[in-house]
Short mmCIF file of N, CA and C and ligand atoms in Angstrom, two decimals:
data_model
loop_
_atom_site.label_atom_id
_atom_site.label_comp_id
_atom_site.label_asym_id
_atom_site.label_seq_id
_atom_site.Cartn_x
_atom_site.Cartn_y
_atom_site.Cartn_z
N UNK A 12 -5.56 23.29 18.03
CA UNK A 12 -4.79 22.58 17.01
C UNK A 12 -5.72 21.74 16.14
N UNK A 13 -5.25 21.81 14.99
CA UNK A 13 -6.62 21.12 13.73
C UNK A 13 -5.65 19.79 13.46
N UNK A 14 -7.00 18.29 13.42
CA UNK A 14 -6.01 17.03 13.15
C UNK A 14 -5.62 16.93 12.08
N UNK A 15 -4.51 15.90 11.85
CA UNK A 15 -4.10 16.27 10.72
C UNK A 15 -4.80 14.92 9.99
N UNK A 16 -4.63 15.55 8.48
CA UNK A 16 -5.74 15.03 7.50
C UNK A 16 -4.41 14.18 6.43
N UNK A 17 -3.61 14.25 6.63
CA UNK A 17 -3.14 13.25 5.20
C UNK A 17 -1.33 13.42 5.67
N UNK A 18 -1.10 11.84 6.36
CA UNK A 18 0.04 11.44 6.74
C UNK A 18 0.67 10.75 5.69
N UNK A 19 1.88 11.15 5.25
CA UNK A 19 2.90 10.59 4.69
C UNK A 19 4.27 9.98 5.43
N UNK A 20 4.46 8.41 5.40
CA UNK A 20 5.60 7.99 5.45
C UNK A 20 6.45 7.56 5.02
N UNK A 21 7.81 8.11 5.17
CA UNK A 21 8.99 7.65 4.35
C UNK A 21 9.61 6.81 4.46
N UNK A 22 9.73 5.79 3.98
CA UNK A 22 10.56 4.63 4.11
C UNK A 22 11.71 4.21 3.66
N UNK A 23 12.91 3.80 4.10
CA UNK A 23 13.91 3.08 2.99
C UNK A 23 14.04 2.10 3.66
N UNK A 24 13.55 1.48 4.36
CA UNK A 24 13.21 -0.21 4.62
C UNK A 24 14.75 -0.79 5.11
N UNK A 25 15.16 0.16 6.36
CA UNK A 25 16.07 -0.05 6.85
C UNK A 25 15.55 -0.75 8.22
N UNK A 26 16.04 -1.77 8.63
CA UNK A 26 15.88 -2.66 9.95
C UNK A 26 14.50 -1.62 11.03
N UNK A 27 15.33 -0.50 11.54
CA UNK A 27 14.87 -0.15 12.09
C UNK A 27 13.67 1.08 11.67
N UNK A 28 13.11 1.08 10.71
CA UNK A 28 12.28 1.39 10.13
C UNK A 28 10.83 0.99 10.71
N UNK A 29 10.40 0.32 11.22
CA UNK A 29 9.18 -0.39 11.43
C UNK A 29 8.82 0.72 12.56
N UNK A 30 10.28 0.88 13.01
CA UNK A 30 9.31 1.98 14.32
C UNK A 30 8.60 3.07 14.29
N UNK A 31 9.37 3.72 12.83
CA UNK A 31 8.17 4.88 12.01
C UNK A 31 7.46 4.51 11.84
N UNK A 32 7.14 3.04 11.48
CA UNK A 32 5.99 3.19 10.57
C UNK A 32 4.37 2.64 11.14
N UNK A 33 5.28 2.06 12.84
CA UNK A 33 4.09 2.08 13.53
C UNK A 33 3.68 3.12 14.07
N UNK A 34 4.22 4.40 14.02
CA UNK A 34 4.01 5.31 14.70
C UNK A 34 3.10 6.36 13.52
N UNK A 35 3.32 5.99 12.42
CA UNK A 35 2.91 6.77 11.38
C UNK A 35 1.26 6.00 11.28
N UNK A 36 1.46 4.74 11.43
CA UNK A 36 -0.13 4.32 11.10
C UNK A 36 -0.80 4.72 12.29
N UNK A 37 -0.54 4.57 13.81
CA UNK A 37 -0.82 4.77 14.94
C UNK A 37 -1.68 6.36 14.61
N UNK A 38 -0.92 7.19 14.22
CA UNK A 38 -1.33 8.65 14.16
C UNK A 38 -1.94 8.96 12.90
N UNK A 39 -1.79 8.09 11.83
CA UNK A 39 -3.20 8.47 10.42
C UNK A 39 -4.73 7.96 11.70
N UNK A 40 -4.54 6.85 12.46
CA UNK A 40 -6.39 5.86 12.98
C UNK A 40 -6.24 6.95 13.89
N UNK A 41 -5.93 7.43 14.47
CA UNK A 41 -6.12 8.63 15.83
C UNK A 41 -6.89 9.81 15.33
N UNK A 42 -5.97 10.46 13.87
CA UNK A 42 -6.45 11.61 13.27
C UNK A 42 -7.65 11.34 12.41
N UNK A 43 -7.86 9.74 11.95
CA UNK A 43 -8.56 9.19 10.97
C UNK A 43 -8.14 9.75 9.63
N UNK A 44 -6.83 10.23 9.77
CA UNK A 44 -5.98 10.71 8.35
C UNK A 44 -6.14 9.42 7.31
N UNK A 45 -5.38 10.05 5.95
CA UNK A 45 -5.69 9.25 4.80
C UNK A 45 -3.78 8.92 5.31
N UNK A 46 -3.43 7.50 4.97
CA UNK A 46 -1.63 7.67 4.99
C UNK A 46 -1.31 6.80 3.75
N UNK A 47 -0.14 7.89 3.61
CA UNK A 47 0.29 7.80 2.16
C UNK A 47 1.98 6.86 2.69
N UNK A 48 2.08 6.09 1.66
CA UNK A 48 3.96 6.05 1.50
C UNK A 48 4.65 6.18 0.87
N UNK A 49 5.90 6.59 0.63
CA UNK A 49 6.83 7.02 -0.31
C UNK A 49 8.23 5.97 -0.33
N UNK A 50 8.76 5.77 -1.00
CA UNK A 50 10.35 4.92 -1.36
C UNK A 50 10.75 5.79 -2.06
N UNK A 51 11.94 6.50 -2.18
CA UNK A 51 12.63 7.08 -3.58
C UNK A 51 13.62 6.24 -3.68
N UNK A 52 13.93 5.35 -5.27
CA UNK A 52 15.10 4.77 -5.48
C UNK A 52 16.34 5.54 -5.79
N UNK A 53 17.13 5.65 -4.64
CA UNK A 53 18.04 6.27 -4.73
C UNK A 53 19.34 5.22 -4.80
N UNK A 54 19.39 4.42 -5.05
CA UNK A 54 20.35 3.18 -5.43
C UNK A 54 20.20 2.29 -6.45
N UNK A 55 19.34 2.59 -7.20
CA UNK A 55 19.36 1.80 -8.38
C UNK A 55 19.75 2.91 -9.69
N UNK A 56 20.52 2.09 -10.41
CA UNK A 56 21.07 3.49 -11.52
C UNK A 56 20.10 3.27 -12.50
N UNK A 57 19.52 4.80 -12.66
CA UNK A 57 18.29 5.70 -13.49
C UNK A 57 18.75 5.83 -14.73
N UNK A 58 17.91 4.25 -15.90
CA UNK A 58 18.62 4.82 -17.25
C UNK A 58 18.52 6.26 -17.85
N UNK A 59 19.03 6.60 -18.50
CA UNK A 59 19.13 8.49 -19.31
C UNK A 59 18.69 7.98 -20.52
N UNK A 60 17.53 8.12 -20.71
CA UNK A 60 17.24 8.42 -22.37
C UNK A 60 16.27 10.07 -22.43
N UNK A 61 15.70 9.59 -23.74
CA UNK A 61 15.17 11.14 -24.27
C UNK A 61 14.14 11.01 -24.35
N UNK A 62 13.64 10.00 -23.62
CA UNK A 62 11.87 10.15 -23.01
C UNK A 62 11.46 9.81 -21.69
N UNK A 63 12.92 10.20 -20.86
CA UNK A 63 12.57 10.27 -19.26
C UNK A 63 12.46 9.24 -18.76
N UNK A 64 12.06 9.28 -17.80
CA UNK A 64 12.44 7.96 -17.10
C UNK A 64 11.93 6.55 -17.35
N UNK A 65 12.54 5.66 -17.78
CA UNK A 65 12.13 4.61 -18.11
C UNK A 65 12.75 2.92 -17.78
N UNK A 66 11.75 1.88 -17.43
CA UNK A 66 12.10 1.09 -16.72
C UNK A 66 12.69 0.04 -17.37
N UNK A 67 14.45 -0.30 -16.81
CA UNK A 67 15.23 -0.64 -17.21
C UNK A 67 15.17 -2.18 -17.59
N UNK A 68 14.31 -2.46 -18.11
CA UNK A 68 13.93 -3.99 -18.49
C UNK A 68 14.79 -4.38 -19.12
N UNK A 69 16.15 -4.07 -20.02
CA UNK A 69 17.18 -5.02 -20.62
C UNK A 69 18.05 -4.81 -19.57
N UNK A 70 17.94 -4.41 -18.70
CA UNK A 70 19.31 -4.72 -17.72
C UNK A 70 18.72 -5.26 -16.09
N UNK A 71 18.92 -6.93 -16.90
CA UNK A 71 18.57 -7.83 -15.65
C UNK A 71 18.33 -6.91 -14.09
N UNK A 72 20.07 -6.71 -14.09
CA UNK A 72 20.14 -6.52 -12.53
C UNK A 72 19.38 -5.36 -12.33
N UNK A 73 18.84 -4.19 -12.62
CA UNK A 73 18.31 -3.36 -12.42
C UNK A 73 16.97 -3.82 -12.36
N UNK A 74 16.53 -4.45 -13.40
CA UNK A 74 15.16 -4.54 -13.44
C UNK A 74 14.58 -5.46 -11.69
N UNK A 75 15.82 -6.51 -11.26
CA UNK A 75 15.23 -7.81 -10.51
C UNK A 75 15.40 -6.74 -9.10
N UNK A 76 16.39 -5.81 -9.30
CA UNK A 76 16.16 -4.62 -8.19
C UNK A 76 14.90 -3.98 -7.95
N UNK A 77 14.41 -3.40 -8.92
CA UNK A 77 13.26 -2.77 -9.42
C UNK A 77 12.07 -3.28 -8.74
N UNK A 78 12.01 -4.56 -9.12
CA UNK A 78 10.87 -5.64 -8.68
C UNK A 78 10.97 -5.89 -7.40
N UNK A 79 12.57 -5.90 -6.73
CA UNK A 79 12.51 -5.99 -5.46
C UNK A 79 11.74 -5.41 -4.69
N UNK A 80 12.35 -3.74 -5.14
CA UNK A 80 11.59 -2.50 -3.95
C UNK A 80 10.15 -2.50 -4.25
N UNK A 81 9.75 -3.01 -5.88
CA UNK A 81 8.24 -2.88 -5.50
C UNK A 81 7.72 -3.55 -5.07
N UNK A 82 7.77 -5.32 -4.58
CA UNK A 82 7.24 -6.04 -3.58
C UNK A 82 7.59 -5.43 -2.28
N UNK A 83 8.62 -4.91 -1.66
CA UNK A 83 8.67 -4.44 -0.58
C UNK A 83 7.58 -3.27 -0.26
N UNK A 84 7.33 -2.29 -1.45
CA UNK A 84 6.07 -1.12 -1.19
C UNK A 84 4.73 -2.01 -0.76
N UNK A 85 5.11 -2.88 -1.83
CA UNK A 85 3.26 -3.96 -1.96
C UNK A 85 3.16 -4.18 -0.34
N UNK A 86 4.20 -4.92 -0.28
CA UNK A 86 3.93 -5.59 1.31
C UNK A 86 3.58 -4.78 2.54
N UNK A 87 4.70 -3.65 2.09
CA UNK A 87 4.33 -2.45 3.84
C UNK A 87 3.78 -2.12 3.26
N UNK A 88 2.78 -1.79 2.25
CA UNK A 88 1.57 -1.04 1.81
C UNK A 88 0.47 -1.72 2.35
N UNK A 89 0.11 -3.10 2.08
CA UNK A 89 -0.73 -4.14 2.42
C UNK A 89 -0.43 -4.20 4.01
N UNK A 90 0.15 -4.15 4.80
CA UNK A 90 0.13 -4.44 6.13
C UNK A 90 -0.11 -3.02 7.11
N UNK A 91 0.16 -2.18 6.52
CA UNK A 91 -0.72 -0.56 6.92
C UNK A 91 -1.91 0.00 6.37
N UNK A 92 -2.43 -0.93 5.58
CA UNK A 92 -3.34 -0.79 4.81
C UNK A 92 -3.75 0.49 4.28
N UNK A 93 -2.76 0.77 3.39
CA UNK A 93 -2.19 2.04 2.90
C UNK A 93 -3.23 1.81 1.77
N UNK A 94 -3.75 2.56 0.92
CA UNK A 94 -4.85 2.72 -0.31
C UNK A 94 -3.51 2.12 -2.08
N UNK A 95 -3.94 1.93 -2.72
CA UNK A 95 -3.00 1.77 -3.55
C UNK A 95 -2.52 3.17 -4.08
N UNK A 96 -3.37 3.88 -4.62
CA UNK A 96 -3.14 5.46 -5.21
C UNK A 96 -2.04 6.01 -4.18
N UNK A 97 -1.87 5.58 -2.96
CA UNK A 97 -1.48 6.32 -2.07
C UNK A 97 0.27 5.70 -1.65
N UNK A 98 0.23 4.95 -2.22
CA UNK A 98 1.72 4.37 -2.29
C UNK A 98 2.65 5.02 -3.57
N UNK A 99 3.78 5.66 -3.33
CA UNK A 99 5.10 6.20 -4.00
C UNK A 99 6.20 5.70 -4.24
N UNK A 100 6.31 5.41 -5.50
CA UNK A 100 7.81 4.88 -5.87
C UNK A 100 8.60 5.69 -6.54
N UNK A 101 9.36 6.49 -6.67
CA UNK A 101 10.13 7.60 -7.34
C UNK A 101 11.72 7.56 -7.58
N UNK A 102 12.38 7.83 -8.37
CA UNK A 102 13.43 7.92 -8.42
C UNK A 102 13.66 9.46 -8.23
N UNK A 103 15.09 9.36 -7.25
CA UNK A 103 15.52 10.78 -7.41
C UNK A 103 15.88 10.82 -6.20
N UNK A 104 16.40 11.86 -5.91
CA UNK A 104 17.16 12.44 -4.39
C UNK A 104 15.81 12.25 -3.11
N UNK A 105 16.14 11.44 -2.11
CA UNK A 105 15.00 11.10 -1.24
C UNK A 105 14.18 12.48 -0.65
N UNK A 106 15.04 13.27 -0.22
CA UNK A 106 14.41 14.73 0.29
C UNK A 106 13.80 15.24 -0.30
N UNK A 107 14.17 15.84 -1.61
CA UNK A 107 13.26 16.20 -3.00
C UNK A 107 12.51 15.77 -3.53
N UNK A 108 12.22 14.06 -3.46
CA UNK A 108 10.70 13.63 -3.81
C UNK A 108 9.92 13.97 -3.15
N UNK A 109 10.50 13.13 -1.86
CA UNK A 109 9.22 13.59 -0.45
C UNK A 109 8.64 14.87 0.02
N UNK A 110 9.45 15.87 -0.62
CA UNK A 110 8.69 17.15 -0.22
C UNK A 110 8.00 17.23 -1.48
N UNK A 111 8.26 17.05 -2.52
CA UNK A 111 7.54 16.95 -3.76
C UNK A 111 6.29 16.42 -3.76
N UNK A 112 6.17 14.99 -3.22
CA UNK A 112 5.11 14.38 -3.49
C UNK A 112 3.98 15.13 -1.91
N UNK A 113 4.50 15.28 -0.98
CA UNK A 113 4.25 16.12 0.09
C UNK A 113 3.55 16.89 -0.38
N UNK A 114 3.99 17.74 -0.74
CA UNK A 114 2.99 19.04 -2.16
C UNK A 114 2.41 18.93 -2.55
N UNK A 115 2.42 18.38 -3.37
CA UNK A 115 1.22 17.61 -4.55
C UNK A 115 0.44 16.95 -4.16
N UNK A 116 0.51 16.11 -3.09
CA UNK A 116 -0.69 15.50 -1.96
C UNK A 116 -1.47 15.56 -0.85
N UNK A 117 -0.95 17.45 -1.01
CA UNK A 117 -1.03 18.25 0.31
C UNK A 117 -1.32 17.49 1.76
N UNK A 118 -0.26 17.26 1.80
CA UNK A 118 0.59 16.15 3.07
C UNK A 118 0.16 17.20 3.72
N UNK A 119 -0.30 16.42 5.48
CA UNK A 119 -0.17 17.96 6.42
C UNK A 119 1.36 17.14 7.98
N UNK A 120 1.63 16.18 7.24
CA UNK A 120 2.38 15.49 8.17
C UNK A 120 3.65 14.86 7.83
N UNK A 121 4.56 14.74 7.96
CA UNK A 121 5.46 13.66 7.19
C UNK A 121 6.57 12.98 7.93
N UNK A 122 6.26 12.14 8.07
CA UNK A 122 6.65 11.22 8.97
C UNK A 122 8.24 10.47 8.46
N UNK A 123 9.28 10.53 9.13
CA UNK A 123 10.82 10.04 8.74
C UNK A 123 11.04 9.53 10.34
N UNK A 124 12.08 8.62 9.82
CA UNK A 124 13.06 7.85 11.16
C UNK A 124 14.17 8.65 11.35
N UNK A 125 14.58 9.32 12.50
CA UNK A 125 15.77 9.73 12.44
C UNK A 125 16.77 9.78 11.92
N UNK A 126 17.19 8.56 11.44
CA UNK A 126 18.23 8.06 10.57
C UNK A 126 17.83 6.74 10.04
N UNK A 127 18.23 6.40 8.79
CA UNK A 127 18.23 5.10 8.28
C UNK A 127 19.75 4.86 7.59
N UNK A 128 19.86 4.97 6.40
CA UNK A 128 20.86 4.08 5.64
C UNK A 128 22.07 5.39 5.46
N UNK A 129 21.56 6.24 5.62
CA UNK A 129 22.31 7.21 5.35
C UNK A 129 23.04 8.16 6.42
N UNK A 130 22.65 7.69 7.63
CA UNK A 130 22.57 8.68 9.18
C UNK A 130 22.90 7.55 9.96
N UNK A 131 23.69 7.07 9.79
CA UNK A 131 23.58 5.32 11.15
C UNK A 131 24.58 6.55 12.31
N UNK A 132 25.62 7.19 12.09
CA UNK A 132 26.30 7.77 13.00
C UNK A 132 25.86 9.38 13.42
N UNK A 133 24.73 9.67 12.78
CA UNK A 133 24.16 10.69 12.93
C UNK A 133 22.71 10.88 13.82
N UNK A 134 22.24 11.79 14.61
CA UNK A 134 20.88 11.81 15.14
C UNK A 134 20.00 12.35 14.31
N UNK A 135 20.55 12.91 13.36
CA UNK A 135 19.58 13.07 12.21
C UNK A 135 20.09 12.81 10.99
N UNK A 136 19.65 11.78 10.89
CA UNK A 136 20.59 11.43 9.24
C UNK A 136 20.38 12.92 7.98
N UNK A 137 20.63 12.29 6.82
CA UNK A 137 20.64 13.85 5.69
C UNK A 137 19.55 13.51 5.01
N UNK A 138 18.83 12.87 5.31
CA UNK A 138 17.33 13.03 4.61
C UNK A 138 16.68 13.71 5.71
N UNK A 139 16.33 13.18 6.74
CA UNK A 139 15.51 13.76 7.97
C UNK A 139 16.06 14.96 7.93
N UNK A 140 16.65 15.43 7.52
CA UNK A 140 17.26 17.51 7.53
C UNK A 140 16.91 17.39 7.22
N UNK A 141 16.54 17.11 5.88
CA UNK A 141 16.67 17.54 4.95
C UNK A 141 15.17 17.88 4.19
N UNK A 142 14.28 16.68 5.10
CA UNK A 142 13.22 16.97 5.11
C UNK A 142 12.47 18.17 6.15
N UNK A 143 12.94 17.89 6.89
CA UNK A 143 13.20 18.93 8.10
C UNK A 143 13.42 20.34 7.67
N UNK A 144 14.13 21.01 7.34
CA UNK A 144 14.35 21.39 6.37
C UNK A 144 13.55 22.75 5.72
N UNK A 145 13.22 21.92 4.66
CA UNK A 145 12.49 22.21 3.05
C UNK A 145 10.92 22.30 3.10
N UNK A 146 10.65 21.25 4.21
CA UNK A 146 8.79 20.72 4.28
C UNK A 146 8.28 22.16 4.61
N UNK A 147 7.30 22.15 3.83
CA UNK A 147 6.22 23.49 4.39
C UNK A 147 5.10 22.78 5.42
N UNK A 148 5.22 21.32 5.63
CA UNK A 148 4.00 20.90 6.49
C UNK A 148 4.83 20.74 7.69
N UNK A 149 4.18 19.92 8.88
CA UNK A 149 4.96 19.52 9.94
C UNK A 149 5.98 18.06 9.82
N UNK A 150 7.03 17.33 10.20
CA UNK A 150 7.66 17.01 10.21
C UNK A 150 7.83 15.91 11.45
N UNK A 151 7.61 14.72 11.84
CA UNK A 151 7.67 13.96 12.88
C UNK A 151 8.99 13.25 12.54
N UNK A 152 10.53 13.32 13.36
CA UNK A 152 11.27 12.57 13.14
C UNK A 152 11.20 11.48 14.31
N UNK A 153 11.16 10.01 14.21
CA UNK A 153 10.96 9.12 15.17
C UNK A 153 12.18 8.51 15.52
N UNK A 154 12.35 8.85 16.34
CA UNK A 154 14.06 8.38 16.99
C UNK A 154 13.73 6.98 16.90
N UNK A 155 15.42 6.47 16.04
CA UNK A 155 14.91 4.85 15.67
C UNK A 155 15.89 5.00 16.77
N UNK A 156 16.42 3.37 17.77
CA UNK A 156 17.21 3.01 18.46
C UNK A 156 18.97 2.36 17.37
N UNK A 157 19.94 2.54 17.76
CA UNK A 157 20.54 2.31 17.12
C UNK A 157 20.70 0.85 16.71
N UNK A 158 21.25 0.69 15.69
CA UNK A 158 21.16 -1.21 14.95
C UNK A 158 22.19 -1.59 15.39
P1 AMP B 29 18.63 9.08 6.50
O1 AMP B 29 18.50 10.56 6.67
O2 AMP B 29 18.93 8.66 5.09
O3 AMP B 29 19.57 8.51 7.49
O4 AMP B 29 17.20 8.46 6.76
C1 AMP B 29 16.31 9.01 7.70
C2 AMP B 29 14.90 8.67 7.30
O5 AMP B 29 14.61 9.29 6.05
C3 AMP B 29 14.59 7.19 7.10
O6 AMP B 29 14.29 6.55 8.34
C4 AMP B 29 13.38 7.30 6.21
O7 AMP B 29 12.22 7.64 6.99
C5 AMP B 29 13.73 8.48 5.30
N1 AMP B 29 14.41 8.04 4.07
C6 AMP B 29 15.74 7.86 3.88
N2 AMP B 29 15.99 7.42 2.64
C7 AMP B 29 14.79 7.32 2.02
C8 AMP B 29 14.37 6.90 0.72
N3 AMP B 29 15.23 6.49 -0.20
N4 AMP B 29 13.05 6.93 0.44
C9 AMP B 29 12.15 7.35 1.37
N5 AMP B 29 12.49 7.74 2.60
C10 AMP B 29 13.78 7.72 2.94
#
């Protein structure tokens, strides 16, 4: 078996989240992998104009959202000592970024919590399929304990 070289973890910074994400840094220092992280904003509404995506600075509440999730990347970025290049903020359907950016960063790992915000009554919430799934790399789902 060849180690793996470039761990990605997904986050939506649900309570029980931390347990991926010690398990995700645990296994980039083992493999001496590069680890990447990803957020897709999938709860903040994506203005529509005709030059794509763009950040909603006249609409307070969106924007103080905005700023939220990106101090939250800063912080679990800074405390896994994640590279900056290597941190993801995306809008769009969570499954479809992450295999996206997965691709494009030729991820050989990708690391999800069983369930987060979307799966609380499920053992695999619909991102973890979903990543599960779609991924052409391998797939670690980390059984969170229930909240
Ligand atoms: P869910 O399938 O939504 O219950 O969540 C399962 C796991 O998928 C979470 O523990 C995260 O690892 C990942 N995930 C869910 N939503 C997102 C998101 N918006 N951005 C990045 N990863 C996510």
């Amino acid at each position: 078996m060849r180690d793996y070289k470039h761990v990605l973890l997904a986050v939506d910074y649900s309570e029980q989240g931390f347990y991926a994400a010690e398990k995700a840094e645990f296994l980039a220092k083992k493999y001496q992998a590069k680890l990447s992280i990803i957020h897709v904003l999938d709860n903040i509404p994506m203005p529509d104009t005709n030059y794509g995506t763009l950040i909603p600075l006249d609409q307070d509440s969106s924007y103080d959202l905005l700023e939220a999730e990106k101090a939250k990347l800063i912080h679990l970025g800074d405390q896994l000592n994640v590279g900056l290049d290597n941190r993801w903020m995306l809008w769009g359907v969570p499954k479809q970024e992450i295999i996206h950016i997965a691709e494009q960063e030729q991820v050989d790992l990708i690391v999800v919590g069983s369930h987060g915000r979307h799966g609380l009554a499920l053992l695999l919430g619909s991102t973890a399929n979903g990543v599960l799934h779609y991924a052409k790399c391998d797939v670690l789902a980390i059984r969170l304990p229930d909240e």
